[in-house]
PDB file of C-alpha atoms in Angstrom:
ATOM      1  CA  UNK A   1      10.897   3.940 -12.413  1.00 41.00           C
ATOM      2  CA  UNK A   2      13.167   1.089 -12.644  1.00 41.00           C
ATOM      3  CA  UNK A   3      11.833  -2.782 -12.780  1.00 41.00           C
ATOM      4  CA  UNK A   4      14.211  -5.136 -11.461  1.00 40.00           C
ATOM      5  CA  UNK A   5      14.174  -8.488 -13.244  1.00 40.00           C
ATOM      6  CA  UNK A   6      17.076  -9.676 -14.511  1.00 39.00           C
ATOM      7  CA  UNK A   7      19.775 -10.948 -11.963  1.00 46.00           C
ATOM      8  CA  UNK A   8      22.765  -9.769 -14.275  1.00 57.00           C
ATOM      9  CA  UNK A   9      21.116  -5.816 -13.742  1.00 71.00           C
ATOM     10  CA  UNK A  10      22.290  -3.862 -10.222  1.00 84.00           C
ATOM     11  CA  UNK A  11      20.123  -0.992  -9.890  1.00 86.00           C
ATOM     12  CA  UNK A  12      21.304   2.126  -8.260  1.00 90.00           C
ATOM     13  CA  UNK A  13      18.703   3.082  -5.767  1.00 88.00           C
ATOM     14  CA  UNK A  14      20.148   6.866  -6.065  1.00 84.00           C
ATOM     15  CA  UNK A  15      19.196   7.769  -9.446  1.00 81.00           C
ATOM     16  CA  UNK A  16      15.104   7.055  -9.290  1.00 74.00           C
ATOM     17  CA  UNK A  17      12.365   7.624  -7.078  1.00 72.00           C
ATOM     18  CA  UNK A  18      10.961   4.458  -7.460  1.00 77.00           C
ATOM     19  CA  UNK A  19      12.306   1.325  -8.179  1.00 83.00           C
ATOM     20  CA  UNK A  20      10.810  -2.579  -7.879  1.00 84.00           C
ATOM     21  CA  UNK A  21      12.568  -5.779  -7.540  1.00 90.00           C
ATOM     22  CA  UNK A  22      10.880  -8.753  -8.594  1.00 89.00           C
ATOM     23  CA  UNK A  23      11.958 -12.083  -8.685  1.00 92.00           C
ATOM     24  CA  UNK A  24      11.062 -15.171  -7.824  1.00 93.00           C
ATOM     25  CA  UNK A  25      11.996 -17.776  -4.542  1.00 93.00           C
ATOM     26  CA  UNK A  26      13.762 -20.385  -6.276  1.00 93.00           C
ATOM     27  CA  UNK A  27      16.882 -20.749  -3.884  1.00 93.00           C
ATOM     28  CA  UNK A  28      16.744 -22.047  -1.059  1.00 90.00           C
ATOM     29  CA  UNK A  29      17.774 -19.692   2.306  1.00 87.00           C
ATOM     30  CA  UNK A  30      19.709 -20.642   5.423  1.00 85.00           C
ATOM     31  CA  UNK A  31      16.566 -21.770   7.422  1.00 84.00           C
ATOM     32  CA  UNK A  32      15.645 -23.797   4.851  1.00 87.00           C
ATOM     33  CA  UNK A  33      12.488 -21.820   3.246  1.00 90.00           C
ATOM     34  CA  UNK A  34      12.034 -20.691  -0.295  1.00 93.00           C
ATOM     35  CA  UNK A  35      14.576 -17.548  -0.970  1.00 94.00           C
ATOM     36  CA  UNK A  36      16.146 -15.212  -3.561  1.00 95.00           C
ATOM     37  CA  UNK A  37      18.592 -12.390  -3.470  1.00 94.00           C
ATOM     38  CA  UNK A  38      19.167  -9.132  -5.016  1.00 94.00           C
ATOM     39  CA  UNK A  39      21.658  -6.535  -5.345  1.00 94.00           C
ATOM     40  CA  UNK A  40      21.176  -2.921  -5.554  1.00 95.00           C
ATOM     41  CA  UNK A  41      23.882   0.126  -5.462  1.00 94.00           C
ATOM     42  CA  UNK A  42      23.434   3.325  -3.385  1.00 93.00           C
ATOM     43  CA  UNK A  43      25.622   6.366  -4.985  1.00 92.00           C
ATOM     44  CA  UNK A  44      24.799   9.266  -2.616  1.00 88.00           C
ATOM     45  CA  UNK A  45      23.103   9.102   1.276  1.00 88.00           C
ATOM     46  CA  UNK A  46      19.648   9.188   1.951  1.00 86.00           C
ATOM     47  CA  UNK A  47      16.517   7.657   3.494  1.00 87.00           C
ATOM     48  CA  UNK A  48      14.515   4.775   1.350  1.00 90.00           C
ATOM     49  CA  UNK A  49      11.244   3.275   2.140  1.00 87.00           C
ATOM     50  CA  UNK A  50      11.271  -0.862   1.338  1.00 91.00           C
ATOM     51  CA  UNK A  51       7.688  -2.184   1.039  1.00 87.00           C
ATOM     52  CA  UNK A  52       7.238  -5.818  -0.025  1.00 89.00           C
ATOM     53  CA  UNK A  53       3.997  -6.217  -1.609  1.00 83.00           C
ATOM     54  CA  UNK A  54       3.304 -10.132  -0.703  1.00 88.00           C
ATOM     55  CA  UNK A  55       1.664 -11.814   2.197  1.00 90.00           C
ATOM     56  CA  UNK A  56       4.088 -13.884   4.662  1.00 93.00           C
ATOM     57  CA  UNK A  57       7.150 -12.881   3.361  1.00 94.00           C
ATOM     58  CA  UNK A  58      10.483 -11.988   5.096  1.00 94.00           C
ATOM     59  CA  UNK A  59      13.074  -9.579   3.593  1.00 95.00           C
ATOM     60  CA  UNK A  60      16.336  -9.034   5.433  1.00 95.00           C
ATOM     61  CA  UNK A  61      18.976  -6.379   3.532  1.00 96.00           C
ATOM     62  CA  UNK A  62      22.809  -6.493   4.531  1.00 95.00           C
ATOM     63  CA  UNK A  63      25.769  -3.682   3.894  1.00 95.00           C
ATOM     64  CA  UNK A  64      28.826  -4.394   1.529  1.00 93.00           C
ATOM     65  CA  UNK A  65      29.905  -5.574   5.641  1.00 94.00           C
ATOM     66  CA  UNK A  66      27.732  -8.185   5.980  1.00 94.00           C
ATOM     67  CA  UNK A  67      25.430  -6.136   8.622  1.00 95.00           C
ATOM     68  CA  UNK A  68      21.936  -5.614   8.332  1.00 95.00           C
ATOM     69  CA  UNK A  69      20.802  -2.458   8.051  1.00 94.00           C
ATOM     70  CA  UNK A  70      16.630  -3.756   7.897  1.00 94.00           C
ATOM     71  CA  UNK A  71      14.390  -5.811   8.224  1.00 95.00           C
ATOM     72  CA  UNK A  72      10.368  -6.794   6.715  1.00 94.00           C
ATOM     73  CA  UNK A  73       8.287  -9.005   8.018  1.00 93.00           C
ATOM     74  CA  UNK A  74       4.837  -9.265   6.283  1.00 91.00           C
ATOM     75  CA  UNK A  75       1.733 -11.119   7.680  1.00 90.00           C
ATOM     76  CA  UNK A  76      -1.905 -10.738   5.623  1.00 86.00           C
ATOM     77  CA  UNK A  77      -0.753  -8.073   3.938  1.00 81.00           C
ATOM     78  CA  UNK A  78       1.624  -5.342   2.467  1.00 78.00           C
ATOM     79  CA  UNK A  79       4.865  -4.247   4.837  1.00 84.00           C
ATOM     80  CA  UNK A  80       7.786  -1.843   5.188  1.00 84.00           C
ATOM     81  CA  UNK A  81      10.589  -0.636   7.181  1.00 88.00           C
ATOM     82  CA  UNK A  82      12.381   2.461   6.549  1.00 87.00           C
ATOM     83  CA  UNK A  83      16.505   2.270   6.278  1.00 90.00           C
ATOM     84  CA  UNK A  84      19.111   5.497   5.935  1.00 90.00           C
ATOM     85  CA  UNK A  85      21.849   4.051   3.791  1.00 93.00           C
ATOM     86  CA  UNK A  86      24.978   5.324   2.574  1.00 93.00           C
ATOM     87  CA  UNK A  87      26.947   4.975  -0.775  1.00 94.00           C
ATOM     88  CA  UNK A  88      27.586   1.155  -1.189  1.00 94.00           C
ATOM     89  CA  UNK A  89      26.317  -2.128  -2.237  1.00 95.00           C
ATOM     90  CA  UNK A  90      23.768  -4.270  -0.152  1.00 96.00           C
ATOM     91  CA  UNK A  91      22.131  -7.590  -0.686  1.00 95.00           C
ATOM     92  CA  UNK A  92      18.173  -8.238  -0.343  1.00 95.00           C
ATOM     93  CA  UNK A  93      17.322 -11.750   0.616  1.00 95.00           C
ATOM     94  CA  UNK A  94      13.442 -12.485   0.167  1.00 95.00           C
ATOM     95  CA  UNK A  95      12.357 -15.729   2.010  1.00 94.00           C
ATOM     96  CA  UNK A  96       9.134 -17.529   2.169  1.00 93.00           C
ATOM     97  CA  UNK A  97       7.682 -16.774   5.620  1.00 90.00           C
ATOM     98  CA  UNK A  98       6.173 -20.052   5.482  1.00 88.00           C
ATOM     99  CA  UNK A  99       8.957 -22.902   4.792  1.00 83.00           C
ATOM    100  CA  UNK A 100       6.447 -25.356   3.339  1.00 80.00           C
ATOM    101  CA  UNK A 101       5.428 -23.006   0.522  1.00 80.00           C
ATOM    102  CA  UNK A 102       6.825 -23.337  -3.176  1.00 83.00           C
ATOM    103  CA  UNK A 103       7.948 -21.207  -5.455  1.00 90.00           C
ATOM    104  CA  UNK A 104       6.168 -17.573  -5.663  1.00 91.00           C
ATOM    105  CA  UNK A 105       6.507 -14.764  -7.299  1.00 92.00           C
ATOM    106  CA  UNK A 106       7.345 -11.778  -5.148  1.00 92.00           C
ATOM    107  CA  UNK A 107       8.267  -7.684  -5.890  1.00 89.00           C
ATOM    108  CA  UNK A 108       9.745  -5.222  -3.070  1.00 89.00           C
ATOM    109  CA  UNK A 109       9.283  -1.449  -3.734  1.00 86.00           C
ATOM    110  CA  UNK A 110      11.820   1.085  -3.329  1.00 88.00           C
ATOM    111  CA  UNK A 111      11.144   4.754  -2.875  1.00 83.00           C
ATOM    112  CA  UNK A 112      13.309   7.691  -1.461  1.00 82.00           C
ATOM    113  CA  UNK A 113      12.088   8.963   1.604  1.00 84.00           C
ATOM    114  CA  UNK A 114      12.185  12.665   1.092  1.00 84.00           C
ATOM    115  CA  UNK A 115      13.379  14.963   4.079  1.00 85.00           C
ATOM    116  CA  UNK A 116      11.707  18.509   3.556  1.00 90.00           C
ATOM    117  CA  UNK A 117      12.496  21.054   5.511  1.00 91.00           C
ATOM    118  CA  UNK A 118       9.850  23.613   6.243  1.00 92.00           C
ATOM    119  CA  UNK A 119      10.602  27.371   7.093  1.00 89.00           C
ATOM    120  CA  UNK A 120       8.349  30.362   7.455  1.00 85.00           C
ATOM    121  CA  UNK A 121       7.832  30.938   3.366  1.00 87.00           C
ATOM    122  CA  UNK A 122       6.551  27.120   3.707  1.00 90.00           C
ATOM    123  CA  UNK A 123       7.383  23.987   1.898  1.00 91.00           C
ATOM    124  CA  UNK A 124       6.968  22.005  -1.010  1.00 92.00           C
ATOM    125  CA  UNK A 125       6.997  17.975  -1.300  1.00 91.00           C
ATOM    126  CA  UNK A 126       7.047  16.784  -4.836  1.00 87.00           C
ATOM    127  CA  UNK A 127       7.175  13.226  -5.848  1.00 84.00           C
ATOM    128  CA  UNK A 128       5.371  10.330  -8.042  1.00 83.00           C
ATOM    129  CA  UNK A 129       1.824   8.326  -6.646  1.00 84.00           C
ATOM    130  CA  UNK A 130       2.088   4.774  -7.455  1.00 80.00           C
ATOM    131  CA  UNK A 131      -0.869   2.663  -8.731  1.00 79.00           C
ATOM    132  CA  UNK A 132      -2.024   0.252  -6.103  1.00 73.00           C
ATOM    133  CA  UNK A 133      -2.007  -3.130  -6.863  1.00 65.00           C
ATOM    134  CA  UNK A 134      -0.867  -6.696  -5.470  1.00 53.00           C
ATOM    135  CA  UNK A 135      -1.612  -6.067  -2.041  1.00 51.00           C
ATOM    136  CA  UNK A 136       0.348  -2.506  -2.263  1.00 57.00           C
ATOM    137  CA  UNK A 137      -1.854   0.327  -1.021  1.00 65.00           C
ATOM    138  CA  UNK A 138       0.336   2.968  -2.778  1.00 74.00           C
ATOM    139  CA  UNK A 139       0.866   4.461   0.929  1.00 80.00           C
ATOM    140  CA  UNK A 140       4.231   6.906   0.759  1.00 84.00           C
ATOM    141  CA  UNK A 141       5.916   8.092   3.677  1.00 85.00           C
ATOM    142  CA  UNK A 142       8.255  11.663   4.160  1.00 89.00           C
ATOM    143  CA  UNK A 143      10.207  13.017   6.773  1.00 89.00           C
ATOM    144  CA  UNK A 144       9.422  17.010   7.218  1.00 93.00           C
ATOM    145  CA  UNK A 145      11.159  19.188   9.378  1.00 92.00           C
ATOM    146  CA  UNK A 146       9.929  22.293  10.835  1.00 93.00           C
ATOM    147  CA  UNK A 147      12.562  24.625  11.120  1.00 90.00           C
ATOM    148  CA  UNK A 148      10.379  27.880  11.734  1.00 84.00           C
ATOM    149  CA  UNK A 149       6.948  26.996  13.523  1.00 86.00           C
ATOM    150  CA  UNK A 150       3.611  29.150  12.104  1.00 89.00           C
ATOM    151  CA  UNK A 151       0.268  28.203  10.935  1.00 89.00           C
ATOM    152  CA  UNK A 152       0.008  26.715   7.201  1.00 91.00           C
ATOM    153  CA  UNK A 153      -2.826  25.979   4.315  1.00 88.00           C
ATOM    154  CA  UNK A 154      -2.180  22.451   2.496  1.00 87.00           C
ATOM    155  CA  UNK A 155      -2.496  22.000  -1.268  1.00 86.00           C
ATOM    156  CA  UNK A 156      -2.059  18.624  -3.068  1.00 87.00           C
ATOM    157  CA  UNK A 157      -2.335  18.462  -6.502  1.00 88.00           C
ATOM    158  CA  UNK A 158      -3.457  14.667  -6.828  1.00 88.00           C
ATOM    159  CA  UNK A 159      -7.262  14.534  -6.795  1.00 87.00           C
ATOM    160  CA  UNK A 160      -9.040  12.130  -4.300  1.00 88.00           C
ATOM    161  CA  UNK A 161      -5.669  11.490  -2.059  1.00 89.00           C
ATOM    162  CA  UNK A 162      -5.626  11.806   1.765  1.00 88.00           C
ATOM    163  CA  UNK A 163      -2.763  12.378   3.688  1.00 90.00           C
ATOM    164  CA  UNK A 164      -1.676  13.099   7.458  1.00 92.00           C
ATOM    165  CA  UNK A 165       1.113  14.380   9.280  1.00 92.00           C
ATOM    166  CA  UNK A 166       2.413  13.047  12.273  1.00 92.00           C
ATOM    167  CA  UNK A 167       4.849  14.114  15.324  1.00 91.00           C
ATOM    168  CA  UNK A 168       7.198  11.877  16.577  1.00 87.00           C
ATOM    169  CA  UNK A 169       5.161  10.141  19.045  1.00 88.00           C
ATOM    170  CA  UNK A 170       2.138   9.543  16.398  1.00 87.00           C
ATOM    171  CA  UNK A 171       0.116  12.460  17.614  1.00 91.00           C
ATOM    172  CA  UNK A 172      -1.873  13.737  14.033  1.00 92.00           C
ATOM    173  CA  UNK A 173      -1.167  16.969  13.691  1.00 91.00           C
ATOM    174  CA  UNK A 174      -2.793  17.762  10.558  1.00 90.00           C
ATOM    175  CA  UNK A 175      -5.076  15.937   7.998  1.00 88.00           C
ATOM    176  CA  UNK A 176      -6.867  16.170   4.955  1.00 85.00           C
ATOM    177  CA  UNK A 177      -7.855  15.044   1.626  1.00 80.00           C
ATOM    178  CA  UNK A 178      -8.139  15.862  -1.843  1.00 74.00           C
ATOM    179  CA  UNK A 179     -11.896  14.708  -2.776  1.00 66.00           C
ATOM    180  CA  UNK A 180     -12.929  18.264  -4.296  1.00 55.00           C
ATOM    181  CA  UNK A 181     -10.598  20.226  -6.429  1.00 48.00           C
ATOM    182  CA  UNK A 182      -8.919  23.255  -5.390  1.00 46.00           C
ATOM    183  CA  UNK A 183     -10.798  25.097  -7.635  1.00 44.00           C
ATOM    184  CA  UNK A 184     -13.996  25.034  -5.148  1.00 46.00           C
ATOM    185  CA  UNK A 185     -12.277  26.625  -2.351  1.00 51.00           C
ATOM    186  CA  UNK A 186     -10.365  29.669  -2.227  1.00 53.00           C
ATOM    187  CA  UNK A 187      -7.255  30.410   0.000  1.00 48.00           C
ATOM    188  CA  UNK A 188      -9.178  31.739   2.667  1.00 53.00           C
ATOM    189  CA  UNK A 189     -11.898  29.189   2.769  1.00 59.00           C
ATOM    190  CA  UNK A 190      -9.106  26.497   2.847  1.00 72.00           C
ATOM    191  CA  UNK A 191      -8.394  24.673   6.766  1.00 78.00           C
ATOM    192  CA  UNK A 192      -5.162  25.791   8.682  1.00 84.00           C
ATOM    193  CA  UNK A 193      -2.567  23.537  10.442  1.00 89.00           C
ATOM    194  CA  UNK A 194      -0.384  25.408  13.058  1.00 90.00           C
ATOM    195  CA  UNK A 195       3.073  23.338  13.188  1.00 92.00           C
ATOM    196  CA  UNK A 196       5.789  23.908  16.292  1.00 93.00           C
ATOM    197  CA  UNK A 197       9.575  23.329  15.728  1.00 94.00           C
ATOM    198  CA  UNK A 198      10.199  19.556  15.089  1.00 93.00           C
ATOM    199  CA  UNK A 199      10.369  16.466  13.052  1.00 92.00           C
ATOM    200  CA  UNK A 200       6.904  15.005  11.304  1.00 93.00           C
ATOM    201  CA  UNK A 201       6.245  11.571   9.370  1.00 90.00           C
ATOM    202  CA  UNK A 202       4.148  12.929   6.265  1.00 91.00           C
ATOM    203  CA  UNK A 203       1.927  10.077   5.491  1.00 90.00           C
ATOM    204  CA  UNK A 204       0.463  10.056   1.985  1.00 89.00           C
ATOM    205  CA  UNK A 205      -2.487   7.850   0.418  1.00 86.00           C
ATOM    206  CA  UNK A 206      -3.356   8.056  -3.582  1.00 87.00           C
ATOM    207  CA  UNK A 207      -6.620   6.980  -4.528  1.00 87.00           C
ATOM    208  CA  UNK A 208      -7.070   3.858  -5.544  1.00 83.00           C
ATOM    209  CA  UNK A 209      -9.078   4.510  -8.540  1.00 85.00           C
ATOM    210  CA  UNK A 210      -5.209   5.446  -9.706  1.00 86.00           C
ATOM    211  CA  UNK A 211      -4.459   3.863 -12.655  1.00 86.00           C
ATOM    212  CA  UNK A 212      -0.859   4.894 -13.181  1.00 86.00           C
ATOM    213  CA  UNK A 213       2.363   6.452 -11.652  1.00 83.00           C
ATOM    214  CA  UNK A 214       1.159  10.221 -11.712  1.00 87.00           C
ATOM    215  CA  UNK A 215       3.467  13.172 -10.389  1.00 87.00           C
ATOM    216  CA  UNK A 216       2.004  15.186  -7.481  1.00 89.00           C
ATOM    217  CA  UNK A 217       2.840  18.161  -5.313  1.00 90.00           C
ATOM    218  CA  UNK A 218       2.308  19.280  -2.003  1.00 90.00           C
ATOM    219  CA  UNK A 219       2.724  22.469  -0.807  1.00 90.00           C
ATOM    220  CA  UNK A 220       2.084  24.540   2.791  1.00 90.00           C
ATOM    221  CA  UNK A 221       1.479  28.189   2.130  1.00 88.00           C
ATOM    222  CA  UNK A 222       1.718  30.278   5.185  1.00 89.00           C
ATOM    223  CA  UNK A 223      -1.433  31.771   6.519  1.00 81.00           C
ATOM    224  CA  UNK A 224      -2.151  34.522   8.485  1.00 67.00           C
ATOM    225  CA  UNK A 225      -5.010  33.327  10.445  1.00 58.00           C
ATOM    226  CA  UNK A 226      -7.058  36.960  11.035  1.00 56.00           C
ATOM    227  CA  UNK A 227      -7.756  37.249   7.634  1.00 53.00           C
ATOM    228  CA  UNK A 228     -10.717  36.404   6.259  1.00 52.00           C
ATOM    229  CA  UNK A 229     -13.700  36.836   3.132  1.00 50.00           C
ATOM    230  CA  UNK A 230     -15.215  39.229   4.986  1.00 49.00           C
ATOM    231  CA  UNK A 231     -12.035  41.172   6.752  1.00 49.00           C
ATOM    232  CA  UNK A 232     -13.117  39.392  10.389  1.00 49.00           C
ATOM    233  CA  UNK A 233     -12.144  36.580  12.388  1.00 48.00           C
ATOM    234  CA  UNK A 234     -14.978  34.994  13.206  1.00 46.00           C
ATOM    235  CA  UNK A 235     -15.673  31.599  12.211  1.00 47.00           C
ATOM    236  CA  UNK A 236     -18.222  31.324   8.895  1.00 49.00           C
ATOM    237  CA  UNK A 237     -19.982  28.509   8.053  1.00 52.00           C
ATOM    238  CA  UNK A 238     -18.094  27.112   5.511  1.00 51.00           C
ATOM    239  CA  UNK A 239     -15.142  27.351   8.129  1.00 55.00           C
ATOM    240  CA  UNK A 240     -17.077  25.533  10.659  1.00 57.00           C
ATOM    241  CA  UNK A 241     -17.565  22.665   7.726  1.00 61.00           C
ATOM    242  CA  UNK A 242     -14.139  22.326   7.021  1.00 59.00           C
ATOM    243  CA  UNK A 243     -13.019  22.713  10.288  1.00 61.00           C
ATOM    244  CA  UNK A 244     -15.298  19.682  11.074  1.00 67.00           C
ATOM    245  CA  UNK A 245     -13.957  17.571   8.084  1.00 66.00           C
ATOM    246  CA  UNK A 246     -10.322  17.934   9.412  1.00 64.00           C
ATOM    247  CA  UNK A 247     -11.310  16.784  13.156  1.00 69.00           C
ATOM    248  CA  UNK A 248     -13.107  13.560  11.176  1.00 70.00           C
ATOM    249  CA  UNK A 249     -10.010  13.469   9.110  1.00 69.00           C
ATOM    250  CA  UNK A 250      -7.370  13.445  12.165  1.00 67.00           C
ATOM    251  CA  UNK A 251      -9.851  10.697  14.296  1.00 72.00           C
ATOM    252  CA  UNK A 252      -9.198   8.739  11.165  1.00 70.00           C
ATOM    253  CA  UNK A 253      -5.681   8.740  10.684  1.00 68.00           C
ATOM    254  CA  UNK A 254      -5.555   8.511  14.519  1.00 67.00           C
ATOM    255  CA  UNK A 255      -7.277   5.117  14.096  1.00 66.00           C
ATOM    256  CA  UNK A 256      -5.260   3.996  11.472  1.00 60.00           C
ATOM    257  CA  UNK A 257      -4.041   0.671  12.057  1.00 54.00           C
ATOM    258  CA  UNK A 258       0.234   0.787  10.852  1.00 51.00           C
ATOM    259  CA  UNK A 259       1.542  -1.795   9.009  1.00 49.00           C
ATOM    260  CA  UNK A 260       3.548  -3.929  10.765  1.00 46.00           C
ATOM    261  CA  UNK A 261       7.217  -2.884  10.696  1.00 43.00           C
ATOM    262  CA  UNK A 262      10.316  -3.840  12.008  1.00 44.00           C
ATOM    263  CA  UNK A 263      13.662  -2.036  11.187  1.00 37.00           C
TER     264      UNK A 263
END
């Protein structure tokens, strides 16, 4: 992790998987509304999620060509906009949504969107839970794509976190948490997700109980769906309760309300 204070410092987003930029609006922007700037580096291309952690605040990043590349608007809370950048230098203006405001202090997240790519021996995503905290929820977001379709187990490794994946037109696919530890279920007792050719949005919430950044992994393990405890197919109980948990667990990321995003 990187932390962004000093204006003399250009980070290069490229070489962490999590950096913040802090600051505080004491310029003043072009419509007139407390603003600040920041400059950050990009060495190799990739995706990167921006989340500013403060209410009513607008963030606006430009290429090396002037262009902008994102935007942020936040409301009541938290925001973010995803942005695929290449090698360069861009500019981050933070403004004051509100033009009769002050000075505040403000921060804007940084994390690499990861692009798995999943293939009949499965996939693994690995990355780094963030404590919530000043309106930040923690929430990550990956891009997995699903070169070979099949049916898959989930394990995460980070106890109490939830997560859901997505298709491209919102539709939960799969969801689940991490409330008991792996160690009470075994492979077979474990839910199954069947996944068709395509691009997903993995969506990924730590607990907030978290206290600080913790590395996590999850993996989907192929699974041949005939198999079971007892050598048949037919649903047990303990199948049935699981099987109910992930319905509860899709109607909730379903219901989900999105933070409000505009890129």
């Amino acid at each position: 992790m990187s932390d962004v204070t000093a204006a003399t410092y250009v980070p290069n987003l490229s070489s962490s998987s999590f950096s913040q930029l802090k600051g505080q609006t004491t310029k003043i922007g072009t419509d007139g509304a407390n603003a600040d700037t920041q400059t950050f580096t990009v060495s190799k291309a990739g995706e990167f999620n921006f989340k500013v952690n403060d209410t009513f605040t607008n963030v606006e990043i430009r290429n090396d060509r002037n262009e902008v590349v994102t935007t942020i608007r936040s409301k009541e809370s938290a925001s973010d906009a995803t942005a695929r950048l290449g090698p360069g230098t861009y500019t981050a203006t933070i403004s004051q949504a509100n033009r009769a405001a002050g000075v505040r202090d403000y921060s804007l997240d940084v994390t690499e969107r990861q692009n798995i790519l999943v293939t009949g021996g499965g996939a693994t995503l690995k990355g780094t839970a963030q404590p919530p905290g000043n309106g930040d929820t923690g929430i990550q977001k990956h891009t997995f794509n699903v070169l070979q379709g099949g049916t898959f187990t989930a394990n995460i490794s980070l106890p109490n976190t939830r997560w859901a994946m997505m298709d491209k037109d919102g539709k939960v696919v799969a969801a689940s948490d991490s409330g008991k530890p792996d160690s009470q279920q075994t492979f077979l007792q474990k839910p199954t997700y069947k996944l068709e050719p395509g691009q997903y949005t993995m969506v990924v919430v730590p607990p907030s109980s978290l206290k600080s950044p913790s590395d996590f992994m999850l993996s989907l393990v192929p699974r041949n769906t005939e198999l079971s405890e007892t050598g048949l197919n037919q649903e047990s109980a303990i199948s049935k309760t699981l099987r109910e948990r992930q319905t509860r667990l899709r109607q909730w990321a379903s219901e989900a309300k999105p933070t409000s995003t505009r890129a």
